[in-house]
Amino acid sequence: HESVRNKPVAIHGISRGAELAMIIATLSPDSTVPRLAAVSSLSGSDRIVKGFSWKWSKKSRKKAAHRKARAWLWKGEYLIPGTPIPVERCDAPVLLIHGLKDRIWKAKRSKRLERRLKAAGKYVETFYMADEGHILSLLAVNRVTARLVAFLDKVIP
């Protein structure tokens, strides 16, 4: 958007949005993808996750539909579920946040991202919350907001 052209841009995503934030942070730079100043993932994933739809809830179609489901499309090509998100290509500082009691997208997804980012020599901070699940308590939301603001204050000039 014109209002952010040539300004630092940070993205923060939650769950599927966190997956998308990490994907955006790894796309090849071009005129449609801004250079990111920072990226934050709350309860995200280290791999491309399958698409889903409420209409697939009927047992007769569920397996076949999920096998073929795709969530993300980039330049006319679907991103393949199960493919690792190539975080090694991310040039922006990264904040990974995850509840250790998350039963929907386990914290090991963020821990794998953390290991891969560190192995690639990238800047990464983590915030793992021992008593939080996929949906955060109100107290945890306040803690995450404070942590995110502190991270952005530190990494964006």
mmCIF file with all atom_site columns, N, CA and C in Angstrom, residues 69-132:
data_model
loop_
_atom_site.group_PDB
_atom_site.id
_atom_site.type_symbol
_atom_site.label_atom_id
_atom_site.label_alt_id
_atom_site.label_comp_id
_atom_site.label_asym_id
_atom_site.label_entity_id
_atom_site.label_seq_id
_atom_site.pdbx_PDB_ins_code
_atom_site.Cartn_x
_atom_site.Cartn_y
_atom_site.Cartn_z
_atom_site.occupancy
_atom_site.B_iso_or_equiv
_atom_site.pdbx_formal_charge
_atom_site.auth_seq_id
_atom_site.auth_comp_id
_atom_site.auth_asym_id
_atom_site.auth_atom_id
_atom_site.pdbx_PDB_model_num
ATOM 1   N N  . ALA A 1 69  ? -6.548 -30.735 -0.631 1.00 0.00 ? 69  ALA A N  1
ATOM 2   C CA . ALA A 1 69  ? -6.756 -29.352 -0.205 1.00 0.00 ? 69  ALA A CA 1
ATOM 3   C C  . ALA A 1 69  ? -5.459 -28.546 -0.236 1.00 0.00 ? 69  ALA A C  1
ATOM 4   N N  . ARG A 1 70  ? -5.553 -27.322 -0.719 1.00 0.00 ? 70  ARG A N  1
ATOM 5   C CA . ARG A 1 70  ? -4.432 -26.392 -0.753 1.00 0.00 ? 70  ARG A CA 1
ATOM 6   C C  . ARG A 1 70  ? -4.899 -25.079 -0.133 1.00 0.00 ? 70  ARG A C  1
ATOM 7   N N  . ALA A 1 71  ? -4.031 -24.465 0.650  1.00 0.00 ? 71  ALA A N  1
ATOM 8   C CA . ALA A 1 71  ? -4.403 -23.226 1.322  1.00 0.00 ? 71  ALA A CA 1
ATOM 9   C C  . ALA A 1 71  ? -3.829 -21.989 0.655  1.00 0.00 ? 71  ALA A C  1
ATOM 10  N N  . TRP A 1 72  ? -2.624 -22.084 0.115  1.00 0.00 ? 72  TRP A N  1
ATOM 11  C CA . TRP A 1 72  ? -1.922 -20.888 -0.331 1.00 0.00 ? 72  TRP A CA 1
ATOM 12  C C  . TRP A 1 72  ? -1.550 -20.975 -1.808 1.00 0.00 ? 72  TRP A C  1
ATOM 13  N N  . LEU A 1 73  ? -1.742 -19.857 -2.495 1.00 0.00 ? 73  LEU A N  1
ATOM 14  C CA . LEU A 1 73  ? -1.443 -19.747 -3.925 1.00 0.00 ? 73  LEU A CA 1
ATOM 15  C C  . LEU A 1 73  ? -0.491 -18.570 -4.112 1.00 0.00 ? 73  LEU A C  1
ATOM 16  N N  . TRP A 1 74  ? 0.622  -18.791 -4.800 1.00 0.00 ? 74  TRP A N  1
ATOM 17  C CA . TRP A 1 74  ? 1.576  -17.712 -5.061 1.00 0.00 ? 74  TRP A CA 1
ATOM 18  C C  . TRP A 1 74  ? 1.987  -17.754 -6.523 1.00 0.00 ? 74  TRP A C  1
ATOM 19  N N  . LYS A 1 75  ? 1.738  -16.649 -7.229 1.00 0.00 ? 75  LYS A N  1
ATOM 20  C CA . LYS A 1 75  ? 2.078  -16.514 -8.648 1.00 0.00 ? 75  LYS A CA 1
ATOM 21  C C  . LYS A 1 75  ? 1.542  -17.680 -9.473 1.00 0.00 ? 75  LYS A C  1
ATOM 22  N N  . GLY A 1 76  ? 0.291  -18.043 -9.193 1.00 0.00 ? 76  GLY A N  1
ATOM 23  C CA . GLY A 1 76  ? -0.379 -19.079 -9.958 1.00 0.00 ? 76  GLY A CA 1
ATOM 24  C C  . GLY A 1 76  ? -0.056 -20.504 -9.564 1.00 0.00 ? 76  GLY A C  1
ATOM 25  N N  . GLU A 1 77  ? 0.788  -20.706 -8.569 1.00 0.00 ? 77  GLU A N  1
ATOM 26  C CA . GLU A 1 77  ? 1.173  -22.050 -8.124 1.00 0.00 ? 77  GLU A CA 1
ATOM 27  C C  . GLU A 1 77  ? 0.746  -22.250 -6.674 1.00 0.00 ? 77  GLU A C  1
ATOM 28  N N  . TYR A 1 78  ? 0.134  -23.400 -6.404 1.00 0.00 ? 78  TYR A N  1
ATOM 29  C CA . TYR A 1 78  ? -0.215 -23.723 -5.025 1.00 0.00 ? 78  TYR A CA 1
ATOM 30  C C  . TYR A 1 78  ? 1.024  -24.163 -4.256 1.00 0.00 ? 78  TYR A C  1
ATOM 31  N N  . LEU A 1 79  ? 1.133  -23.720 -3.012 1.00 0.00 ? 79  LEU A N  1
ATOM 32  C CA . LEU A 1 79  ? 2.196  -24.203 -2.127 1.00 0.00 ? 79  LEU A CA 1
ATOM 33  C C  . LEU A 1 79  ? 1.760  -25.576 -1.624 1.00 0.00 ? 79  LEU A C  1
ATOM 34  N N  . ILE A 1 80  ? 2.656  -26.522 -1.635 1.00 0.00 ? 80  ILE A N  1
ATOM 35  C CA . ILE A 1 80  ? 2.327  -27.919 -1.368 1.00 0.00 ? 80  ILE A CA 1
ATOM 36  C C  . ILE A 1 80  ? 2.321  -28.204 0.133  1.00 0.00 ? 80  ILE A C  1
ATOM 37  N N  . PRO A 1 81  ? 1.199  -28.705 0.673  1.00 0.00 ? 81  PRO A N  1
ATOM 38  C CA . PRO A 1 81  ? 1.130  -29.051 2.099  1.00 0.00 ? 81  PRO A CA 1
ATOM 39  C C  . PRO A 1 81  ? 2.235  -30.027 2.482  1.00 0.00 ? 81  PRO A C  1
ATOM 40  N N  . GLY A 1 82  ? 2.796  -29.794 3.660  1.00 0.00 ? 82  GLY A N  1
ATOM 41  C CA . GLY A 1 82  ? 3.873  -30.638 4.175  1.00 0.00 ? 82  GLY A CA 1
ATOM 42  C C  . GLY A 1 82  ? 5.254  -30.102 3.850  1.00 0.00 ? 82  GLY A C  1
ATOM 43  N N  . THR A 1 83  ? 5.343  -29.186 2.889  1.00 0.00 ? 83  THR A N  1
ATOM 44  C CA . THR A 1 83  ? 6.630  -28.603 2.517  1.00 0.00 ? 83  THR A CA 1
ATOM 45  C C  . THR A 1 83  ? 7.117  -27.685 3.633  1.00 0.00 ? 83  THR A C  1
ATOM 46  N N  . PRO A 1 84  ? 8.372  -27.828 4.068  1.00 0.00 ? 84  PRO A N  1
ATOM 47  C CA . PRO A 1 84  ? 8.888  -26.897 5.077  1.00 0.00 ? 84  PRO A CA 1
ATOM 48  C C  . PRO A 1 84  ? 8.894  -25.464 4.547  1.00 0.00 ? 84  PRO A C  1
ATOM 49  N N  . ILE A 1 85  ? 8.510  -24.532 5.386  1.00 0.00 ? 85  ILE A N  1
ATOM 50  C CA . ILE A 1 85  ? 8.596  -23.113 5.024  1.00 0.00 ? 85  ILE A CA 1
ATOM 51  C C  . ILE A 1 85  ? 10.084 -22.760 5.030  1.00 0.00 ? 85  ILE A C  1
ATOM 52  N N  . PRO A 1 86  ? 10.625 -22.209 3.932  1.00 0.00 ? 86  PRO A N  1
ATOM 53  C CA . PRO A 1 86  ? 12.070 -21.987 3.828  1.00 0.00 ? 86  PRO A CA 1
ATOM 54  C C  . PRO A 1 86  ? 12.554 -20.777 4.622  1.00 0.00 ? 86  PRO A C  1
ATOM 55  N N  . VAL A 1 87  ? 12.471 -20.865 5.944  1.00 0.00 ? 87  VAL A N  1
ATOM 56  C CA . VAL A 1 87  ? 12.792 -19.734 6.810  1.00 0.00 ? 87  VAL A CA 1
ATOM 57  C C  . VAL A 1 87  ? 14.247 -19.291 6.698  1.00 0.00 ? 87  VAL A C  1
ATOM 58  N N  . GLU A 1 88  ? 15.086 -20.144 6.150  1.00 0.00 ? 88  GLU A N  1
ATOM 59  C CA . GLU A 1 88  ? 16.490 -19.770 5.963  1.00 0.00 ? 88  GLU A CA 1
ATOM 60  C C  . GLU A 1 88  ? 16.609 -18.569 5.016  1.00 0.00 ? 88  GLU A C  1
ATOM 61  N N  . ARG A 1 89  ? 15.576 -18.312 4.207  1.00 0.00 ? 89  ARG A N  1
ATOM 62  C CA . ARG A 1 89  ? 15.575 -17.174 3.276  1.00 0.00 ? 89  ARG A CA 1
ATOM 63  C C  . ARG A 1 89  ? 15.071 -15.892 3.923  1.00 0.00 ? 89  ARG A C  1
ATOM 64  N N  . CYS A 1 90  ? 14.605 -15.966 5.144  1.00 0.00 ? 90  CYS A N  1
ATOM 65  C CA . CYS A 1 90  ? 14.058 -14.792 5.837  1.00 0.00 ? 90  CYS A CA 1
ATOM 66  C C  . CYS A 1 90  ? 15.200 -13.881 6.285  1.00 0.00 ? 90  CYS A C  1
ATOM 67  N N  . ASP A 1 91  ? 15.147 -12.618 5.864  1.00 0.00 ? 91  ASP A N  1
ATOM 68  C CA . ASP A 1 91  ? 16.180 -11.654 6.259  1.00 0.00 ? 91  ASP A CA 1
ATOM 69  C C  . ASP A 1 91  ? 15.761 -10.779 7.431  1.00 0.00 ? 91  ASP A C  1
ATOM 70  N N  . ALA A 1 92  ? 14.499 -10.846 7.819  1.00 0.00 ? 92  ALA A N  1
ATOM 71  C CA . ALA A 1 92  ? 13.988 -10.010 8.901  1.00 0.00 ? 92  ALA A CA 1
ATOM 72  C C  . ALA A 1 92  ? 14.188 -10.699 10.251 1.00 0.00 ? 92  ALA A C  1
ATOM 73  N N  . PRO A 1 93  ? 14.351 -9.907  11.318 1.00 0.00 ? 93  PRO A N  1
ATOM 74  C CA . PRO A 1 93  ? 14.345 -10.498 12.660 1.00 0.00 ? 93  PRO A CA 1
ATOM 75  C C  . PRO A 1 93  ? 13.008 -11.183 12.918 1.00 0.00 ? 93  PRO A C  1
ATOM 76  N N  . VAL A 1 94  ? 13.045 -12.293 13.656 1.00 0.00 ? 94  VAL A N  1
ATOM 77  C CA . VAL A 1 94  ? 11.846 -13.109 13.875 1.00 0.00 ? 94  VAL A CA 1
ATOM 78  C C  . VAL A 1 94  ? 11.573 -13.263 15.362 1.00 0.00 ? 94  VAL A C  1
ATOM 79  N N  . LEU A 1 95  ? 10.311 -13.138 15.746 1.00 0.00 ? 95  LEU A N  1
ATOM 80  C CA . LEU A 1 95  ? 9.852  -13.449 17.096 1.00 0.00 ? 95  LEU A CA 1
ATOM 81  C C  . LEU A 1 95  ? 8.889  -14.623 16.987 1.00 0.00 ? 95  LEU A C  1
ATOM 82  N N  . LEU A 1 96  ? 9.207  -15.709 17.681 1.00 0.00 ? 96  LEU A N  1
ATOM 83  C CA . LEU A 1 96  ? 8.350  -16.893 17.711 1.00 0.00 ? 96  LEU A CA 1
ATOM 84  C C  . LEU A 1 96  ? 7.705  -16.993 19.084 1.00 0.00 ? 96  LEU A C  1
ATOM 85  N N  . ILE A 1 97  ? 6.386  -17.102 19.110 1.00 0.00 ? 97  ILE A N  1
ATOM 86  C CA . ILE A 1 97  ? 5.629  -17.182 20.362 1.00 0.00 ? 97  ILE A CA 1
ATOM 87  C C  . ILE A 1 97  ? 4.749  -18.417 20.286 1.00 0.00 ? 97  ILE A C  1
ATOM 88  N N  . HIS A 1 98  ? 4.746  -19.210 21.357 1.00 0.00 ? 98  HIS A N  1
ATOM 89  C CA . HIS A 1 98  ? 3.925  -20.425 21.336 1.00 0.00 ? 98  HIS A CA 1
ATOM 90  C C  . HIS A 1 98  ? 3.594  -20.864 22.762 1.00 0.00 ? 98  HIS A C  1
ATOM 91  N N  . GLY A 1 99  ? 2.384  -21.325 22.940 1.00 0.00 ? 99  GLY A N  1
ATOM 92  C CA . GLY A 1 99  ? 1.997  -21.930 24.207 1.00 0.00 ? 99  GLY A CA 1
ATOM 93  C C  . GLY A 1 99  ? 2.436  -23.385 24.231 1.00 0.00 ? 99  GLY A C  1
ATOM 94  N N  . LEU A 1 100 ? 3.062  -23.802 25.294 1.00 0.00 ? 100 LEU A N  1
ATOM 95  C CA . LEU A 1 100 ? 3.568  -25.170 25.382 1.00 0.00 ? 100 LEU A CA 1
ATOM 96  C C  . LEU A 1 100 ? 2.460  -26.204 25.565 1.00 0.00 ? 100 LEU A C  1
ATOM 97  N N  . LYS A 1 101 ? 1.234  -25.743 25.884 1.00 0.00 ? 101 LYS A N  1
ATOM 98  C CA . LYS A 1 101 ? 0.090  -26.658 26.010 1.00 0.00 ? 101 LYS A CA 1
ATOM 99  C C  . LYS A 1 101 ? -0.820 -26.605 24.783 1.00 0.00 ? 101 LYS A C  1
ATOM 100 N N  . ASP A 1 102 ? -0.301 -26.089 23.683 1.00 0.00 ? 102 ASP A N  1
ATOM 101 C CA . ASP A 1 102 ? -1.068 -26.007 22.436 1.00 0.00 ? 102 ASP A CA 1
ATOM 102 C C  . ASP A 1 102 ? -1.285 -27.416 21.900 1.00 0.00 ? 102 ASP A C  1
ATOM 103 N N  . ARG A 1 103 ? -2.546 -27.810 21.768 1.00 0.00 ? 103 ARG A N  1
ATOM 104 C CA . ARG A 1 103 ? -2.867 -29.152 21.265 1.00 0.00 ? 103 ARG A CA 1
ATOM 105 C C  . ARG A 1 103 ? -3.292 -29.127 19.800 1.00 0.00 ? 103 ARG A C  1
ATOM 106 N N  . ILE A 1 104 ? -3.451 -27.942 19.233 1.00 0.00 ? 104 ILE A N  1
ATOM 107 C CA . ILE A 1 104 ? -3.848 -27.830 17.828 1.00 0.00 ? 104 ILE A CA 1
ATOM 108 C C  . ILE A 1 104 ? -2.601 -27.810 16.937 1.00 0.00 ? 104 ILE A C  1
ATOM 109 N N  . TRP A 1 105 ? -1.724 -26.829 17.176 1.00 0.00 ? 105 TRP A N  1
ATOM 110 C CA . TRP A 1 105 ? -0.431 -26.768 16.495 1.00 0.00 ? 105 TRP A CA 1
ATOM 111 C C  . TRP A 1 105 ? 0.621  -26.776 17.596 1.00 0.00 ? 105 TRP A C  1
ATOM 112 N N  . LYS A 1 106 ? 1.207  -27.913 17.815 1.00 0.00 ? 106 LYS A N  1
ATOM 113 C CA . LYS A 1 106 ? 2.143  -28.110 18.923 1.00 0.00 ? 106 LYS A CA 1
ATOM 114 C C  . LYS A 1 106 ? 3.326  -27.140 18.846 1.00 0.00 ? 106 LYS A C  1
ATOM 115 N N  . ALA A 1 107 ? 3.875  -26.824 20.014 1.00 0.00 ? 107 ALA A N  1
ATOM 116 C CA . ALA A 1 107 ? 4.994  -25.891 20.114 1.00 0.00 ? 107 ALA A CA 1
ATOM 117 C C  . ALA A 1 107 ? 6.243  -26.404 19.400 1.00 0.00 ? 107 ALA A C  1
ATOM 118 N N  . LYS A 1 108 ? 6.310  -27.712 19.128 1.00 0.00 ? 108 LYS A N  1
ATOM 119 C CA . LYS A 1 108 ? 7.479  -28.234 18.410 1.00 0.00 ? 108 LYS A CA 1
ATOM 120 C C  . LYS A 1 108 ? 7.599  -27.594 17.029 1.00 0.00 ? 108 LYS A C  1
ATOM 121 N N  . ARG A 1 109 ? 6.506  -27.098 16.469 1.00 0.00 ? 109 ARG A N  1
ATOM 122 C CA . ARG A 1 109 ? 6.569  -26.409 15.174 1.00 0.00 ? 109 ARG A CA 1
ATOM 123 C C  . ARG A 1 109 ? 7.425  -25.148 15.293 1.00 0.00 ? 109 ARG A C  1
ATOM 124 N N  . SER A 1 110 ? 7.189  -24.367 16.355 1.00 0.00 ? 110 SER A N  1
ATOM 125 C CA . SER A 1 110 ? 7.991  -23.157 16.570 1.00 0.00 ? 110 SER A CA 1
ATOM 126 C C  . SER A 1 110 ? 9.418  -23.511 16.966 1.00 0.00 ? 110 SER A C  1
ATOM 127 N N  . LYS A 1 111 ? 9.579  -24.570 17.729 1.00 0.00 ? 111 LYS A N  1
ATOM 128 C CA . LYS A 1 111 ? 10.934 -24.975 18.133 1.00 0.00 ? 111 LYS A CA 1
ATOM 129 C C  . LYS A 1 111 ? 11.769 -25.411 16.923 1.00 0.00 ? 111 LYS A C  1
ATOM 130 N N  . ARG A 1 112 ? 11.122 -26.078 15.944 1.00 0.00 ? 112 ARG A N  1
ATOM 131 C CA . ARG A 1 112 ? 11.844 -26.437 14.714 1.00 0.00 ? 112 ARG A CA 1
ATOM 132 C C  . ARG A 1 112 ? 12.218 -25.181 13.932 1.00 0.00 ? 112 ARG A C  1
ATOM 133 N N  . LEU A 1 113 ? 11.305 -24.216 13.866 1.00 0.00 ? 113 LEU A N  1
ATOM 134 C CA . LEU A 1 113 ? 11.624 -22.943 13.215 1.00 0.00 ? 113 LEU A CA 1
ATOM 135 C C  . LEU A 1 113 ? 12.815 -22.282 13.900 1.00 0.00 ? 113 LEU A C  1
ATOM 136 N N  . GLU A 1 114 ? 12.771 -22.256 15.218 1.00 0.00 ? 114 GLU A N  1
ATOM 137 C CA . GLU A 1 114 ? 13.852 -21.642 15.986 1.00 0.00 ? 114 GLU A CA 1
ATOM 138 C C  . GLU A 1 114 ? 15.196 -22.299 15.657 1.00 0.00 ? 114 GLU A C  1
ATOM 139 N N  . ARG A 1 115 ? 15.244 -23.627 15.666 1.00 0.00 ? 115 ARG A N  1
ATOM 140 C CA . ARG A 1 115 ? 16.501 -24.337 15.364 1.00 0.00 ? 115 ARG A CA 1
ATOM 141 C C  . ARG A 1 115 ? 16.999 -24.013 13.963 1.00 0.00 ? 115 ARG A C  1
ATOM 142 N N  . ARG A 1 116 ? 16.099 -24.024 12.996 1.00 0.00 ? 116 ARG A N  1
ATOM 143 C CA . ARG A 1 116 ? 16.493 -23.770 11.608 1.00 0.00 ? 116 ARG A CA 1
ATOM 144 C C  . ARG A 1 116 ? 16.957 -22.325 11.412 1.00 0.00 ? 116 ARG A C  1
ATOM 145 N N  . LEU A 1 117 ? 16.287 -21.386 12.042 1.00 0.00 ? 117 LEU A N  1
ATOM 146 C CA . LEU A 1 117 ? 16.705 -19.985 11.936 1.00 0.00 ? 117 LEU A CA 1
ATOM 147 C C  . LEU A 1 117 ? 18.086 -19.777 12.565 1.00 0.00 ? 117 LEU A C  1
ATOM 148 N N  . LYS A 1 118 ? 18.292 -20.341 13.736 1.00 0.00 ? 118 LYS A N  1
ATOM 149 C CA . LYS A 1 118 ? 19.594 -20.207 14.397 1.00 0.00 ? 118 LYS A CA 1
ATOM 150 C C  . LYS A 1 118 ? 20.699 -20.873 13.590 1.00 0.00 ? 118 LYS A C  1
ATOM 151 N N  . ALA A 1 119 ? 20.412 -22.057 13.043 1.00 0.00 ? 119 ALA A N  1
ATOM 152 C CA . ALA A 1 119 ? 21.410 -22.765 12.232 1.00 0.00 ? 119 ALA A CA 1
ATOM 153 C C  . ALA A 1 119 ? 21.791 -21.958 10.996 1.00 0.00 ? 119 ALA A C  1
ATOM 154 N N  . ALA A 1 120 ? 20.857 -21.149 10.487 1.00 0.00 ? 120 ALA A N  1
ATOM 155 C CA . ALA A 1 120 ? 21.122 -20.322 9.310  1.00 0.00 ? 120 ALA A CA 1
ATOM 156 C C  . ALA A 1 120 ? 21.725 -18.967 9.685  1.00 0.00 ? 120 ALA A C  1
ATOM 157 N N  . GLY A 1 121 ? 21.952 -18.753 10.984 1.00 0.00 ? 121 GLY A N  1
ATOM 158 C CA . GLY A 1 121 ? 22.561 -17.499 11.435 1.00 0.00 ? 121 GLY A CA 1
ATOM 159 C C  . GLY A 1 121 ? 21.600 -16.323 11.440 1.00 0.00 ? 121 GLY A C  1
ATOM 160 N N  . LYS A 1 122 ? 20.312 -16.590 11.532 1.00 0.00 ? 122 LYS A N  1
ATOM 161 C CA . LYS A 1 122 ? 19.299 -15.531 11.518 1.00 0.00 ? 122 LYS A CA 1
ATOM 162 C C  . LYS A 1 122 ? 18.979 -15.060 12.930 1.00 0.00 ? 122 LYS A C  1
ATOM 163 N N  . TYR A 1 123 ? 18.482 -13.825 13.040 1.00 0.00 ? 123 TYR A N  1
ATOM 164 C CA . TYR A 1 123 ? 18.102 -13.266 14.326 1.00 0.00 ? 123 TYR A CA 1
ATOM 165 C C  . TYR A 1 123 ? 16.724 -13.800 14.706 1.00 0.00 ? 123 TYR A C  1
ATOM 166 N N  . VAL A 1 124 ? 16.646 -14.457 15.848 1.00 0.00 ? 124 VAL A N  1
ATOM 167 C CA . VAL A 1 124 ? 15.374 -14.996 16.310 1.00 0.00 ? 124 VAL A CA 1
ATOM 168 C C  . VAL A 1 124 ? 15.274 -14.863 17.823 1.00 0.00 ? 124 VAL A C  1
ATOM 169 N N  . GLU A 1 125 ? 14.106 -14.435 18.277 1.00 0.00 ? 125 GLU A N  1
ATOM 170 C CA . GLU A 1 125 ? 13.771 -14.420 19.702 1.00 0.00 ? 125 GLU A CA 1
ATOM 171 C C  . GLU A 1 125 ? 12.578 -15.348 19.887 1.00 0.00 ? 125 GLU A C  1
ATOM 172 N N  . THR A 1 126 ? 12.474 -15.940 21.079 1.00 0.00 ? 126 THR A N  1
ATOM 173 C CA . THR A 1 126 ? 11.354 -16.831 21.354 1.00 0.00 ? 126 THR A CA 1
ATOM 174 C C  . THR A 1 126 ? 10.678 -16.455 22.657 1.00 0.00 ? 126 THR A C  1
ATOM 175 N N  . PHE A 1 127 ? 9.413  -16.803 22.730 1.00 0.00 ? 127 PHE A N  1
ATOM 176 C CA . PHE A 1 127 ? 8.631  -16.594 23.945 1.00 0.00 ? 127 PHE A CA 1
ATOM 177 C C  . PHE A 1 127 ? 7.690  -17.785 24.063 1.00 0.00 ? 127 PHE A C  1
ATOM 178 N N  . TYR A 1 128 ? 8.091  -18.769 24.855 1.00 0.00 ? 128 TYR A N  1
ATOM 179 C CA . TYR A 1 128 ? 7.280  -19.969 25.073 1.00 0.00 ? 128 TYR A CA 1
ATOM 180 C C  . TYR A 1 128 ? 6.575  -19.820 26.412 1.00 0.00 ? 128 TYR A C  1
ATOM 181 N N  . MET A 1 129 ? 5.271  -20.069 26.406 1.00 0.00 ? 129 MET A N  1
ATOM 182 C CA . MET A 1 129 ? 4.463  -19.893 27.615 1.00 0.00 ? 129 MET A CA 1
ATOM 183 C C  . MET A 1 129 ? 4.008  -21.252 28.125 1.00 0.00 ? 129 MET A C  1
ATOM 184 N N  . ALA A 1 130 ? 4.475  -21.608 29.304 1.00 0.00 ? 130 ALA A N  1
ATOM 185 C CA . ALA A 1 130 ? 4.281  -22.946 29.857 1.00 0.00 ? 130 ALA A CA 1
ATOM 186 C C  . ALA A 1 130 ? 2.814  -23.336 30.032 1.00 0.00 ? 130 ALA A C  1
ATOM 187 N N  . ASP A 1 131 ? 1.962  -22.418 30.417 1.00 0.00 ? 131 ASP A N  1
ATOM 188 C CA . ASP A 1 131 ? 0.579  -22.765 30.756 1.00 0.00 ? 131 ASP A CA 1
ATOM 189 C C  . ASP A 1 131 ? -0.448 -22.327 29.714 1.00 0.00 ? 131 ASP A C  1
ATOM 190 N N  . GLU A 1 132 ? -0.007 -22.056 28.494 1.00 0.00 ? 132 GLU A N  1
ATOM 191 C CA . GLU A 1 132 ? -0.935 -21.564 27.467 1.00 0.00 ? 132 GLU A CA 1
ATOM 192 C C  . GLU A 1 132 ? -1.123 -22.581 26.351 1.00 0.00 ? 132 GLU A C  1
#
